[in-house]
mmCIF file of C-alpha atoms and ligand atoms in Angstrom:
data_model
loop_
_atom_site.group_PDB
_atom_site.id
_atom_site.type_symbol
_atom_site.label_atom_id
_atom_site.label_comp_id
_atom_site.label_asym_id
_atom_site.label_seq_id
_atom_site.Cartn_x
_atom_site.Cartn_y
_atom_site.Cartn_z
ATOM 1 C CA MET A 1 -31.660 -82.157 -154.163
ATOM 2 C CA HIS A 2 -34.989 -83.112 -154.292
ATOM 3 C CA VAL A 3 -36.059 -86.921 -155.117
ATOM 4 C CA PRO A 4 -39.691 -87.622 -156.024
ATOM 5 C CA ALA A 5 -41.768 -89.996 -155.137
ATOM 6 C CA ALA A 6 -42.338 -91.594 -158.705
ATOM 7 C CA ARG A 7 -40.679 -90.661 -162.255
ATOM 8 C CA ILE A 8 -42.091 -91.851 -165.356
ATOM 9 C CA VAL A 9 -39.534 -92.551 -167.978
ATOM 10 C CA PHE A 10 -40.340 -92.186 -171.644
ATOM 11 C CA SER A 11 -37.109 -90.959 -173.898
ATOM 12 C CA PRO A 12 -37.265 -88.074 -176.394
ATOM 13 C CA GLU A 13 -37.132 -91.081 -179.316
ATOM 14 C CA ASP A 14 -39.806 -93.076 -177.424
ATOM 15 C CA ARG A 15 -42.226 -89.792 -177.446
ATOM 16 C CA ALA A 16 -41.636 -89.222 -181.021
ATOM 17 C CA GLU A 17 -42.206 -93.013 -181.804
ATOM 18 C CA ILE A 18 -45.322 -93.132 -180.049
ATOM 19 C CA ALA A 19 -46.299 -89.793 -181.507
ATOM 20 C CA SER A 20 -45.905 -91.242 -185.063
ATOM 21 C CA ALA A 21 -47.155 -94.639 -184.603
ATOM 22 C CA THR A 22 -50.387 -92.626 -183.221
ATOM 23 C CA ILE A 23 -50.750 -90.486 -186.692
ATOM 24 C CA GLU A 24 -50.693 -93.747 -188.449
ATOM 25 C CA ILE A 25 -53.233 -95.304 -186.666
ATOM 26 C CA LEU A 26 -55.632 -92.334 -186.602
ATOM 27 C CA SER A 27 -54.978 -92.090 -190.338
ATOM 28 C CA THR A 28 -55.792 -95.766 -190.779
ATOM 29 C CA GLY A 29 -58.302 -96.087 -188.354
ATOM 30 C CA ALA A 30 -56.890 -99.318 -186.926
ATOM 31 C CA MET A 31 -57.503 -98.165 -183.298
ATOM 32 C CA THR A 32 -58.087 -101.759 -181.637
ATOM 33 C CA LEU A 33 -56.790 -105.223 -181.583
ATOM 34 C CA GLY A 34 -54.619 -104.827 -184.459
ATOM 35 C CA ALA A 35 -50.646 -105.028 -185.231
ATOM 36 C CA HIS A 36 -49.324 -103.032 -182.361
ATOM 37 C CA THR A 37 -51.342 -105.316 -179.705
ATOM 38 C CA ASN A 38 -50.245 -108.450 -181.393
ATOM 39 C CA GLU A 39 -46.602 -107.144 -181.144
ATOM 40 C CA PHE A 40 -46.883 -106.202 -177.561
ATOM 41 C CA GLU A 41 -48.320 -109.476 -176.612
ATOM 42 C CA SER A 42 -45.888 -111.247 -178.698
ATOM 43 C CA ALA A 43 -42.712 -108.968 -177.146
ATOM 44 C CA PHE A 44 -44.342 -109.590 -173.218
ATOM 45 C CA ALA A 45 -45.090 -113.140 -173.756
ATOM 46 C CA ALA A 46 -41.133 -113.599 -174.719
ATOM 47 C CA ALA A 47 -39.737 -111.141 -172.048
ATOM 48 C CA HIS A 48 -41.428 -113.628 -169.614
ATOM 49 C CA ARG A 49 -40.771 -117.013 -171.305
ATOM 50 C CA ALA A 50 -44.825 -117.519 -171.206
ATOM 51 C CA PRO A 51 -46.477 -119.554 -174.170
ATOM 52 C CA PHE A 52 -49.485 -117.268 -174.380
ATOM 53 C CA ALA A 53 -49.935 -113.367 -173.413
ATOM 54 C CA VAL A 54 -53.482 -111.421 -174.308
ATOM 55 C CA ALA A 55 -53.559 -107.708 -173.795
ATOM 56 C CA VAL A 56 -56.433 -106.081 -171.913
ATOM 57 C CA SER A 57 -57.503 -102.899 -170.732
ATOM 58 C CA SER A 58 -56.103 -103.086 -166.971
ATOM 59 C CA GLY A 59 -54.513 -105.205 -164.896
ATOM 60 C CA THR A 60 -58.082 -105.528 -162.912
ATOM 61 C CA ALA A 61 -59.401 -106.841 -165.873
ATOM 62 C CA ALA A 62 -56.652 -109.246 -166.397
ATOM 63 C CA LEU A 63 -57.457 -110.746 -162.993
ATOM 64 C CA GLU A 64 -61.243 -110.721 -163.569
ATOM 65 C CA ILE A 65 -60.797 -112.483 -166.700
ATOM 66 C CA ILE A 66 -58.270 -115.328 -165.414
ATOM 67 C CA LEU A 67 -60.796 -116.051 -162.529
ATOM 68 C CA ARG A 68 -63.938 -116.116 -164.939
ATOM 69 C CA SER A 69 -61.944 -118.436 -166.870
ATOM 70 C CA LEU A 70 -61.444 -120.775 -164.098
ATOM 71 C CA ASP A 71 -65.190 -120.503 -163.241
ATOM 72 C CA VAL A 72 -64.776 -119.380 -159.376
ATOM 73 C CA GLN A 73 -68.619 -118.266 -159.361
ATOM 74 C CA GLY A 74 -70.419 -119.093 -156.077
ATOM 75 C CA ALA A 75 -66.573 -120.116 -154.635
ATOM 76 C CA ASP A 76 -64.004 -118.792 -152.063
ATOM 77 C CA VAL A 77 -60.897 -117.274 -153.132
ATOM 78 C CA VAL A 78 -58.006 -116.955 -150.855
ATOM 79 C CA VAL A 79 -56.435 -113.324 -151.257
ATOM 80 C CA PRO A 80 -53.377 -111.684 -149.144
ATOM 81 C CA THR A 81 -55.025 -109.063 -147.074
ATOM 82 C CA ASN A 82 -52.083 -106.889 -147.921
ATOM 83 C CA THR A 83 -52.585 -106.008 -151.631
ATOM 84 C CA PHE A 84 -54.368 -103.110 -153.795
ATOM 85 C CA ALA A 85 -58.206 -102.972 -153.381
ATOM 86 C CA ALA A 86 -57.977 -104.402 -156.937
ATOM 87 C CA THR A 87 -57.164 -107.848 -156.846
ATOM 88 C CA ALA A 88 -60.536 -108.615 -154.263
ATOM 89 C CA PHE A 89 -62.520 -106.634 -156.501
ATOM 90 C CA ALA A 90 -61.796 -108.635 -159.342
ATOM 91 C CA VAL A 91 -62.837 -111.375 -157.238
ATOM 92 C CA ILE A 92 -66.052 -110.149 -156.373
ATOM 93 C CA ARG A 93 -66.969 -109.211 -159.854
ATOM 94 C CA ALA A 94 -65.959 -112.861 -160.951
ATOM 95 C CA GLY A 95 -68.894 -113.860 -158.800
ATOM 96 C CA ALA A 96 -66.786 -114.974 -155.735
ATOM 97 C CA THR A 97 -66.058 -114.290 -152.395
ATOM 98 C CA PRO A 98 -62.755 -112.892 -151.411
ATOM 99 C CA VAL A 99 -61.306 -114.942 -148.096
ATOM 100 C CA PHE A 100 -58.538 -112.814 -146.637
ATOM 101 C CA ALA A 101 -55.474 -114.438 -145.451
ATOM 102 C CA ASP A 102 -52.356 -113.310 -143.559
ATOM 103 C CA VAL A 103 -48.710 -113.134 -144.824
ATOM 104 C CA SER A 104 -45.057 -113.845 -144.323
ATOM 105 C CA PRO A 105 -42.988 -111.092 -142.617
ATOM 106 C CA ASP A 106 -39.959 -112.223 -144.983
ATOM 107 C CA THR A 107 -41.792 -111.501 -148.525
ATOM 108 C CA PHE A 108 -45.180 -109.970 -147.663
ATOM 109 C CA ALA A 109 -46.534 -112.851 -149.289
ATOM 110 C CA LEU A 110 -48.723 -115.889 -148.701
ATOM 111 C CA THR A 111 -47.148 -119.292 -147.867
ATOM 112 C CA ALA A 112 -48.648 -122.653 -147.676
ATOM 113 C CA ARG A 113 -49.578 -122.193 -143.976
ATOM 114 C CA ASP A 114 -51.407 -119.022 -144.316
ATOM 115 C CA VAL A 115 -53.039 -120.642 -147.451
ATOM 116 C CA ALA A 116 -54.234 -123.613 -145.122
ATOM 117 C CA ALA A 117 -55.649 -121.444 -142.295
ATOM 118 C CA ALA A 118 -57.597 -119.720 -144.896
ATOM 119 C CA VAL A 119 -59.122 -122.537 -147.082
ATOM 120 C CA THR A 120 -62.892 -123.592 -146.584
ATOM 121 C CA PRO A 121 -64.546 -126.522 -148.437
ATOM 122 C CA ASN A 122 -65.540 -124.263 -151.152
ATOM 123 C CA THR A 123 -62.290 -122.849 -151.660
ATOM 124 C CA ARG A 124 -61.356 -123.128 -155.344
ATOM 125 C CA ALA A 125 -58.559 -120.584 -156.270
ATOM 126 C CA VAL A 126 -55.816 -118.531 -154.382
ATOM 127 C CA VAL A 127 -54.191 -115.274 -155.648
ATOM 128 C CA LEU A 128 -50.968 -114.629 -154.479
ATOM 129 C CA VAL A 129 -49.547 -111.137 -155.082
ATOM 130 C CA HIS A 130 -45.642 -110.697 -155.691
ATOM 131 C CA ILE A 131 -45.345 -107.565 -153.478
ATOM 132 C CA GLY A 132 -42.953 -105.206 -154.480
ATOM 133 C CA GLY A 133 -41.808 -107.486 -157.324
ATOM 134 C CA LEU A 134 -40.395 -109.929 -154.745
ATOM 135 C CA ILE A 135 -41.184 -113.488 -155.776
ATOM 136 C CA ALA A 136 -41.533 -115.390 -152.517
ATOM 137 C CA SER A 137 -38.475 -118.150 -152.374
ATOM 138 C CA ASP A 138 -41.268 -120.505 -150.861
ATOM 139 C CA VAL A 139 -43.277 -120.087 -153.855
ATOM 140 C CA ALA A 140 -43.242 -123.865 -155.014
ATOM 141 C CA GLU A 141 -44.171 -125.149 -151.663
ATOM 142 C CA LEU A 142 -47.425 -122.842 -151.782
ATOM 143 C CA ALA A 143 -47.822 -124.071 -155.827
ATOM 144 C CA ALA A 144 -47.346 -127.827 -154.396
ATOM 145 C CA PHE A 145 -50.215 -127.182 -151.541
ATOM 146 C CA CYS A 146 -52.360 -125.669 -154.281
ATOM 147 C CA ALA A 147 -52.045 -128.650 -156.641
ATOM 148 C CA ASP A 148 -52.539 -130.948 -153.689
ATOM 149 C CA ARG A 149 -55.863 -129.785 -153.169
ATOM 150 C CA GLY A 150 -57.006 -129.167 -156.256
ATOM 151 C CA LEU A 151 -56.853 -125.142 -155.908
ATOM 152 C CA ALA A 152 -55.780 -123.161 -159.136
ATOM 153 C CA LEU A 153 -52.742 -120.617 -158.353
ATOM 154 C CA VAL A 154 -53.257 -117.232 -159.765
ATOM 155 C CA GLU A 155 -50.675 -114.621 -159.790
ATOM 156 C CA ASP A 156 -51.448 -111.106 -159.084
ATOM 157 C CA ALA A 157 -48.017 -110.027 -160.911
ATOM 158 C CA ALA A 158 -49.247 -106.090 -161.397
ATOM 159 C CA HIS A 159 -45.872 -105.291 -159.552
ATOM 160 C CA ALA A 160 -43.577 -108.156 -160.966
ATOM 161 C CA HIS A 161 -42.685 -107.423 -164.931
ATOM 162 C CA GLY A 162 -39.313 -109.289 -165.551
ATOM 163 C CA CYS A 163 -39.263 -110.571 -162.210
ATOM 164 C CA ARG A 164 -38.058 -114.136 -161.584
ATOM 165 C CA HIS A 165 -37.423 -116.591 -158.968
ATOM 166 C CA GLY A 166 -34.849 -119.467 -160.035
ATOM 167 C CA GLU A 167 -35.388 -120.164 -163.653
ATOM 168 C CA GLY A 168 -39.234 -119.586 -163.318
ATOM 169 C CA TYR A 169 -40.862 -116.147 -164.136
ATOM 170 C CA ALA A 170 -43.357 -114.014 -162.695
ATOM 171 C CA GLY A 171 -46.917 -115.814 -164.145
ATOM 172 C CA SER A 172 -45.535 -119.000 -164.858
ATOM 173 C CA PHE A 173 -45.922 -120.445 -161.080
ATOM 174 C CA GLY A 174 -49.328 -120.715 -161.309
ATOM 175 C CA VAL A 175 -52.195 -121.198 -164.051
ATOM 176 C CA ALA A 176 -51.982 -117.459 -165.086
ATOM 177 C CA GLY A 177 -50.206 -114.370 -164.294
ATOM 178 C CA ALA A 178 -52.041 -110.588 -164.318
ATOM 179 C CA PHE A 179 -49.681 -107.674 -164.991
ATOM 180 C CA SER A 180 -50.890 -104.095 -164.930
ATOM 181 C CA PHE A 181 -49.458 -101.200 -167.092
ATOM 182 C CA TYR A 182 -50.904 -98.600 -165.050
ATOM 183 C CA PRO A 183 -48.522 -95.406 -165.025
ATOM 184 C CA THR A 184 -46.954 -96.312 -161.698
ATOM 185 C CA LYS A 185 -45.908 -99.860 -162.800
ATOM 186 C CA LEU A 186 -42.576 -100.678 -164.146
ATOM 187 C CA ILE A 187 -43.690 -100.881 -167.713
ATOM 188 C CA THR A 188 -46.787 -98.567 -168.525
ATOM 189 C CA SER A 189 -49.431 -97.851 -171.391
ATOM 190 C CA GLY A 190 -51.060 -95.363 -169.541
ATOM 191 C CA GLU A 191 -53.730 -97.811 -169.195
ATOM 192 C CA GLY A 192 -53.748 -101.290 -169.751
ATOM 193 C CA GLY A 193 -52.865 -104.884 -168.471
ATOM 194 C CA MET A 194 -51.818 -108.358 -169.801
ATOM 195 C CA ILE A 195 -52.483 -112.264 -169.145
ATOM 196 C CA VAL A 196 -49.897 -114.555 -169.359
ATOM 197 C CA THR A 197 -50.295 -118.274 -169.463
ATOM 198 C CA ALA A 198 -49.136 -121.547 -170.141
ATOM 199 C CA ASP A 199 -52.695 -123.019 -170.202
ATOM 200 C CA PRO A 200 -54.378 -122.973 -173.941
ATOM 201 C CA ALA A 201 -57.784 -123.229 -172.695
ATOM 202 C CA ILE A 202 -57.192 -120.092 -170.405
ATOM 203 C CA HIS A 203 -55.933 -118.473 -173.504
ATOM 204 C CA GLU A 204 -58.579 -118.999 -175.580
ATOM 205 C CA ALA A 205 -61.159 -117.988 -172.778
ATOM 206 C CA ALA A 206 -59.118 -114.713 -172.411
ATOM 207 C CA LEU A 207 -59.566 -113.836 -176.277
ATOM 208 C CA VAL A 208 -63.246 -114.267 -175.921
ATOM 209 C CA TYR A 209 -63.812 -112.323 -172.704
ATOM 210 C CA ARG A 210 -62.155 -109.294 -173.512
ATOM 211 C CA ASP A 211 -63.700 -108.747 -176.516
ATOM 212 C CA GLN A 212 -67.638 -109.079 -175.519
ATOM 213 C CA GLY A 213 -67.631 -112.592 -175.226
ATOM 214 C CA LYS A 214 -67.487 -113.007 -178.804
ATOM 215 C CA ALA A 215 -66.222 -116.317 -180.550
ATOM 216 C CA GLY A 216 -64.289 -114.399 -182.841
ATOM 217 C CA PHE A 217 -63.176 -110.571 -184.005
ATOM 218 C CA LEU A 218 -65.427 -110.515 -186.891
ATOM 219 C CA GLY A 219 -68.555 -112.843 -186.055
ATOM 220 C CA ASN A 220 -71.187 -111.987 -183.837
ATOM 221 C CA THR A 221 -71.860 -115.265 -181.873
ATOM 222 C CA HIS A 222 -71.362 -114.210 -178.123
ATOM 223 C CA ILE A 223 -70.421 -117.537 -176.278
ATOM 224 C CA LYS A 224 -69.400 -116.055 -173.009
ATOM 225 C CA GLN A 225 -70.768 -112.619 -170.765
ATOM 226 C CA GLY A 226 -67.455 -110.610 -171.574
ATOM 227 C CA TYR A 227 -66.797 -107.149 -171.733
ATOM 228 C CA ALA A 228 -65.118 -104.069 -173.231
ATOM 229 C CA TRP A 229 -61.641 -104.991 -172.009
ATOM 230 C CA ARG A 230 -59.895 -104.233 -175.081
ATOM 231 C CA LEU A 231 -56.648 -102.377 -174.937
ATOM 232 C CA SER A 232 -56.497 -99.730 -177.834
ATOM 233 C CA GLU A 233 -53.886 -99.649 -180.369
ATOM 234 C CA MET A 234 -52.473 -96.328 -178.981
ATOM 235 C CA HIS A 235 -52.011 -97.915 -175.759
ATOM 236 C CA ALA A 236 -50.513 -100.791 -177.042
ATOM 237 C CA VAL A 237 -47.804 -99.332 -178.786
ATOM 238 C CA THR A 238 -47.153 -97.269 -175.737
ATOM 239 C CA GLY A 239 -46.558 -100.698 -173.933
ATOM 240 C CA LYS A 240 -44.599 -101.878 -176.830
ATOM 241 C CA VAL A 241 -42.157 -99.331 -176.596
ATOM 242 C CA HIS A 242 -42.134 -98.608 -173.065
ATOM 243 C CA LEU A 243 -41.175 -102.613 -172.952
ATOM 244 C CA ARG A 244 -37.953 -102.543 -174.795
ATOM 245 C CA HIS A 245 -36.255 -100.643 -171.930
ATOM 246 C CA LEU A 246 -37.418 -103.638 -169.379
ATOM 247 C CA ASP A 247 -33.627 -105.052 -169.087
ATOM 248 C CA GLU A 248 -32.256 -101.452 -168.950
ATOM 249 C CA PHE A 249 -34.705 -100.546 -165.900
ATOM 250 C CA LEU A 250 -34.117 -103.628 -164.214
ATOM 251 C CA THR A 251 -30.195 -103.032 -164.287
ATOM 252 C CA THR A 252 -30.633 -99.634 -163.046
ATOM 253 C CA ARG A 253 -33.090 -100.270 -160.229
ATOM 254 C CA ALA A 254 -30.738 -103.410 -159.405
ATOM 255 C CA ALA A 255 -27.953 -101.062 -159.130
ATOM 256 C CA VAL A 256 -29.853 -98.739 -156.751
ATOM 257 C CA ALA A 257 -31.120 -101.431 -154.515
ATOM 258 C CA ALA A 258 -27.668 -102.471 -154.055
ATOM 259 C CA ARG A 259 -26.932 -98.863 -152.598
ATOM 260 C CA TYR A 260 -29.635 -99.316 -150.558
ATOM 261 C CA ASP A 261 -29.191 -102.612 -149.205
ATOM 262 C CA ALA A 262 -25.791 -101.802 -148.244
ATOM 263 C CA ALA A 263 -26.449 -98.519 -146.465
ATOM 264 C CA LEU A 264 -29.207 -100.478 -144.608
ATOM 265 C CA ASP A 265 -27.245 -103.561 -143.689
ATOM 266 C CA ALA A 266 -25.037 -100.759 -141.800
ATOM 267 C CA LEU A 267 -27.975 -99.080 -140.071
ATOM 268 C CA ASP A 268 -29.660 -99.924 -136.492
ATOM 269 C CA GLY A 269 -33.258 -99.690 -136.272
ATOM 270 C CA ALA A 270 -34.541 -100.789 -140.015
ATOM 271 C CA THR A 271 -34.830 -103.846 -141.654
ATOM 272 C CA ARG A 272 -35.266 -104.481 -145.484
ATOM 273 C CA LEU A 273 -36.670 -107.593 -147.593
ATOM 274 C CA ARG A 274 -33.873 -110.243 -148.782
ATOM 275 C CA VAL A 275 -33.695 -111.159 -152.467
ATOM 276 C CA PRO A 276 -32.602 -114.592 -152.841
ATOM 277 C CA ALA A 277 -29.361 -114.898 -154.833
ATOM 278 C CA GLY A 278 -29.497 -115.329 -158.495
ATOM 279 C CA ASP A 279 -33.324 -114.166 -158.471
ATOM 280 C CA VAL A 280 -34.078 -111.093 -160.453
ATOM 281 C CA CYS A 281 -36.472 -108.573 -158.193
ATOM 282 C CA ASN A 282 -37.636 -105.285 -160.427
ATOM 283 C CA TYR A 283 -37.908 -103.540 -156.976
ATOM 284 C CA TYR A 284 -41.127 -102.259 -158.251
ATOM 285 C CA LYS A 285 -41.103 -101.220 -154.117
ATOM 286 C CA TYR A 286 -38.335 -101.086 -152.234
ATOM 287 C CA ILE A 287 -39.660 -101.894 -149.032
ATOM 288 C CA VAL A 288 -37.885 -101.361 -145.603
ATOM 289 C CA LEU A 289 -39.376 -102.090 -142.020
ATOM 290 C CA PRO A 290 -38.396 -99.284 -139.371
ATOM 291 C CA ARG A 291 -38.388 -100.777 -135.854
ATOM 292 C CA PRO A 292 -41.220 -100.845 -133.979
ATOM 293 C CA GLY A 293 -42.680 -97.805 -132.413
ATOM 294 C CA VAL A 294 -41.182 -95.359 -135.197
ATOM 295 C CA ASP A 295 -43.830 -92.866 -136.312
ATOM 296 C CA ARG A 296 -44.191 -93.500 -139.920
ATOM 297 C CA ALA A 297 -46.108 -90.063 -140.509
ATOM 298 C CA ARG A 298 -43.587 -88.038 -138.978
ATOM 299 C CA LEU A 299 -40.704 -90.183 -140.373
ATOM 300 C CA LYS A 300 -42.116 -89.334 -144.197
ATOM 301 C CA LYS A 301 -42.692 -85.680 -143.359
ATOM 302 C CA GLU A 302 -39.211 -85.074 -141.950
ATOM 303 C CA LEU A 303 -37.743 -86.715 -144.810
ATOM 304 C CA LYS A 304 -39.794 -84.463 -147.269
ATOM 305 C CA GLU A 305 -39.582 -80.916 -145.540
ATOM 306 C CA ARG A 306 -35.577 -81.400 -144.157
ATOM 307 C CA TYR A 307 -34.197 -83.338 -146.911
ATOM 308 C CA GLY A 308 -36.532 -83.066 -149.901
ATOM 309 C CA VAL A 309 -36.956 -86.885 -150.291
ATOM 310 C CA SER A 310 -40.938 -88.065 -150.972
ATOM 311 C CA LEU A 311 -41.099 -91.806 -149.972
ATOM 312 C CA SER A 312 -43.561 -93.934 -152.645
ATOM 313 C CA GLY A 313 -46.874 -95.135 -151.557
ATOM 314 C CA GLU A 314 -47.031 -98.271 -149.186
ATOM 315 C CA VAL A 315 -47.840 -101.662 -150.240
ATOM 316 C CA TYR A 316 -50.172 -101.053 -148.484
ATOM 317 C CA GLU A 317 -51.026 -98.743 -145.786
ATOM 318 C CA ALA A 318 -54.249 -100.769 -144.642
ATOM 319 C CA PRO A 319 -54.889 -104.345 -145.051
ATOM 320 C CA LEU A 320 -58.446 -104.985 -146.956
ATOM 321 C CA HIS A 321 -59.892 -106.910 -144.123
ATOM 322 C CA GLN A 322 -59.674 -103.546 -142.341
ATOM 323 C CA GLN A 323 -61.011 -101.007 -145.024
ATOM 324 C CA PRO A 324 -64.654 -100.251 -145.309
ATOM 325 C CA VAL A 325 -65.938 -101.347 -148.448
ATOM 326 C CA PHE A 326 -64.712 -105.093 -147.423
ATOM 327 C CA SER A 327 -66.396 -105.112 -144.048
ATOM 328 C CA ASP A 328 -68.873 -107.831 -145.463
ATOM 329 C CA TYR A 329 -65.549 -109.732 -146.130
ATOM 330 C CA ALA A 330 -63.621 -109.491 -142.893
ATOM 331 C CA GLY A 331 -63.057 -112.277 -140.473
ATOM 332 C CA ARG A 332 -60.341 -112.747 -138.189
ATOM 333 C CA SER A 333 -57.231 -110.713 -137.426
ATOM 334 C CA LEU A 334 -54.456 -111.099 -139.392
ATOM 335 C CA PRO A 335 -51.915 -110.142 -136.905
ATOM 336 C CA VAL A 336 -48.349 -110.009 -139.312
ATOM 337 C CA ALA A 337 -50.264 -108.349 -142.459
ATOM 338 C CA GLU A 338 -51.505 -105.434 -139.809
ATOM 339 C CA ASP A 339 -48.083 -104.670 -138.435
ATOM 340 C CA LEU A 340 -46.504 -104.769 -141.834
ATOM 341 C CA CYS A 341 -48.903 -102.562 -142.946
ATOM 342 C CA ALA A 342 -48.612 -100.327 -140.233
ATOM 343 C CA ARG A 343 -44.943 -100.096 -140.248
ATOM 344 C CA HIS A 344 -43.253 -100.110 -143.504
ATOM 345 C CA VAL A 345 -41.974 -97.568 -146.129
ATOM 346 C CA CYS A 346 -40.906 -97.919 -149.482
ATOM 347 C CA LEU A 347 -37.813 -95.854 -150.355
ATOM 348 C CA PRO A 348 -38.259 -93.932 -153.844
ATOM 349 C CA ILE A 349 -36.814 -95.859 -156.772
ATOM 350 C CA HIS A 350 -36.986 -94.990 -160.317
ATOM 351 C CA SER A 351 -35.993 -96.374 -163.435
ATOM 352 C CA ASP A 352 -33.326 -93.916 -164.425
ATOM 353 C CA MET A 353 -32.049 -93.104 -161.027
ATOM 354 C CA THR A 354 -28.550 -91.730 -160.336
ATOM 355 C CA ASP A 355 -26.371 -93.057 -157.994
ATOM 356 C CA ALA A 356 -26.134 -89.441 -156.029
ATOM 357 C CA GLU A 357 -29.890 -89.429 -155.884
ATOM 358 C CA ALA A 358 -29.817 -93.014 -153.980
ATOM 359 C CA ASP A 359 -27.224 -91.788 -151.902
ATOM 360 C CA HIS A 360 -29.187 -88.861 -150.943
ATOM 361 C CA VAL A 361 -32.043 -91.147 -150.147
ATOM 362 C CA VAL A 362 -30.254 -93.517 -147.925
ATOM 363 C CA THR A 363 -28.315 -90.851 -146.546
ATOM 364 C CA SER A 364 -31.475 -88.609 -145.728
ATOM 365 C CA PHE A 365 -33.556 -91.817 -144.562
ATOM 366 C CA ALA A 366 -30.454 -92.808 -141.999
ATOM 367 C CA ALA A 367 -30.391 -88.953 -140.799
ATOM 368 C CA ALA A 368 -34.163 -88.993 -140.165
ATOM 369 C CA LEU A 369 -34.594 -91.982 -138.204
ATOM 370 C CA ALA A 370 -31.694 -91.005 -136.122
ATOM 371 C CA SER A 371 -33.345 -87.709 -135.535
ATOM 372 C CA LEU A 372 -36.816 -89.405 -134.347
ATOM 373 C CA ASP A 373 -35.192 -91.272 -131.981
ATOM 374 C CA LEU A 374 -33.120 -88.258 -130.435
ATOM 375 C CA ASP A 375 -36.764 -86.569 -130.164
ATOM 376 C CA GLY A 376 -38.104 -89.605 -128.548
HETATM 377 C C1 LIG B 401 -52.054 -101.703 -159.850
HETATM 378 C C2 LIG B 401 -52.595 -103.267 -159.440
HETATM 379 C C3 LIG B 401 -53.535 -103.748 -159.601
HETATM 380 C C4 LIG B 401 -54.732 -103.109 -160.900
HETATM 381 O O1 LIG B 401 -54.015 -102.726 -162.006
HETATM 382 P P1 LIG B 401 -54.800 -101.658 -162.702
HETATM 383 O O2 LIG B 401 -54.357 -101.889 -164.159
HETATM 384 O O3 LIG B 401 -54.569 -100.508 -162.035
HETATM 385 O O4 LIG B 401 -56.274 -101.970 -162.860
HETATM 386 C C5 LIG B 401 -54.008 -105.118 -159.272
HETATM 387 N N1 LIG B 401 -53.203 -105.667 -158.144
HETATM 388 C C6 LIG B 401 -52.009 -104.875 -157.920
HETATM 389 C C7 LIG B 401 -51.368 -105.571 -156.846
HETATM 390 C C8 LIG B 401 -51.469 -103.993 -158.160
HETATM 391 O O5 LIG B 401 -50.686 -103.059 -157.602
#
């Protein structure tokens, strides 16, 4: 059996619907900021119980727009070091300085204590990243910490479509959340992003920023330095159709995760992240920590070559404070994140994965881990 690292799921019916909508878009010429974008925004807002949603060209654009509407220019913004480079790029492009922080080994996410160690008198915002779709159970503590100090909490929810902690959905714990629809993400539009917020001022600013800073779609008065951050109607219809499957994808992925949980809990030599009972995790990534000393490259090679199992990409392989492009921003060492980045692996998990595939993945993982032990 061969299990790939990722699989993008569009049913034949979805493909046909997107194809016929595309023909309609091409024949009417309504190719941007039209009905499909509006419908995608409404459906995404409803799925996340958000008062407002604004569709944009990418997840990175969503982050930059949120940061620009918070006016972070010249300020410091705290970012976890174990995130995608785009999180910190958005901070820099919004005119601010990223300050990298360490994270908790239980959630891979920032805690109030990590942020306290990174804040400066010039800090204006904090970006919380829901790694792998897990919303940290201490998110309320972090939000309270930020509120006490007048820091805006922004959620990089690129991994967290449909995720929930308690009654709160991803994007509702801070001032706004940024989602991505890149092909590997839980819901995709090919390329695209979404801002969700309950703040009418951020909503208004986002509408202006995404369309070249124009006060309105039809006018030519530019009130902000915006950009071409619109989402095309072809992308919007793709995302709208894919989003209809969110609940079904969450159910399938939770079933796979339950099989993985049971198998890993019976195994020595590897631990997994714990999702609080009652919460919804989309398992964008299923994260496992093999015991210290396991050679990750060998483990991955063994799984692929001997068992046909490709692990999915790490989140993330190297922390940002150790990436060449951020050398100007690298400060102190961040030992927890450094260890997590070096050690974790992600079992493949797909929105249409079968029980047989899931069982093959975990049995292979256990066998490969044991064989590494035997070889020393
Ligand atoms: C994918 C991703 C982004 C960027 O999204 P794009 O749509 O590719 O711009 C930002 N942050 C994180 C954590 C991501 O995984």
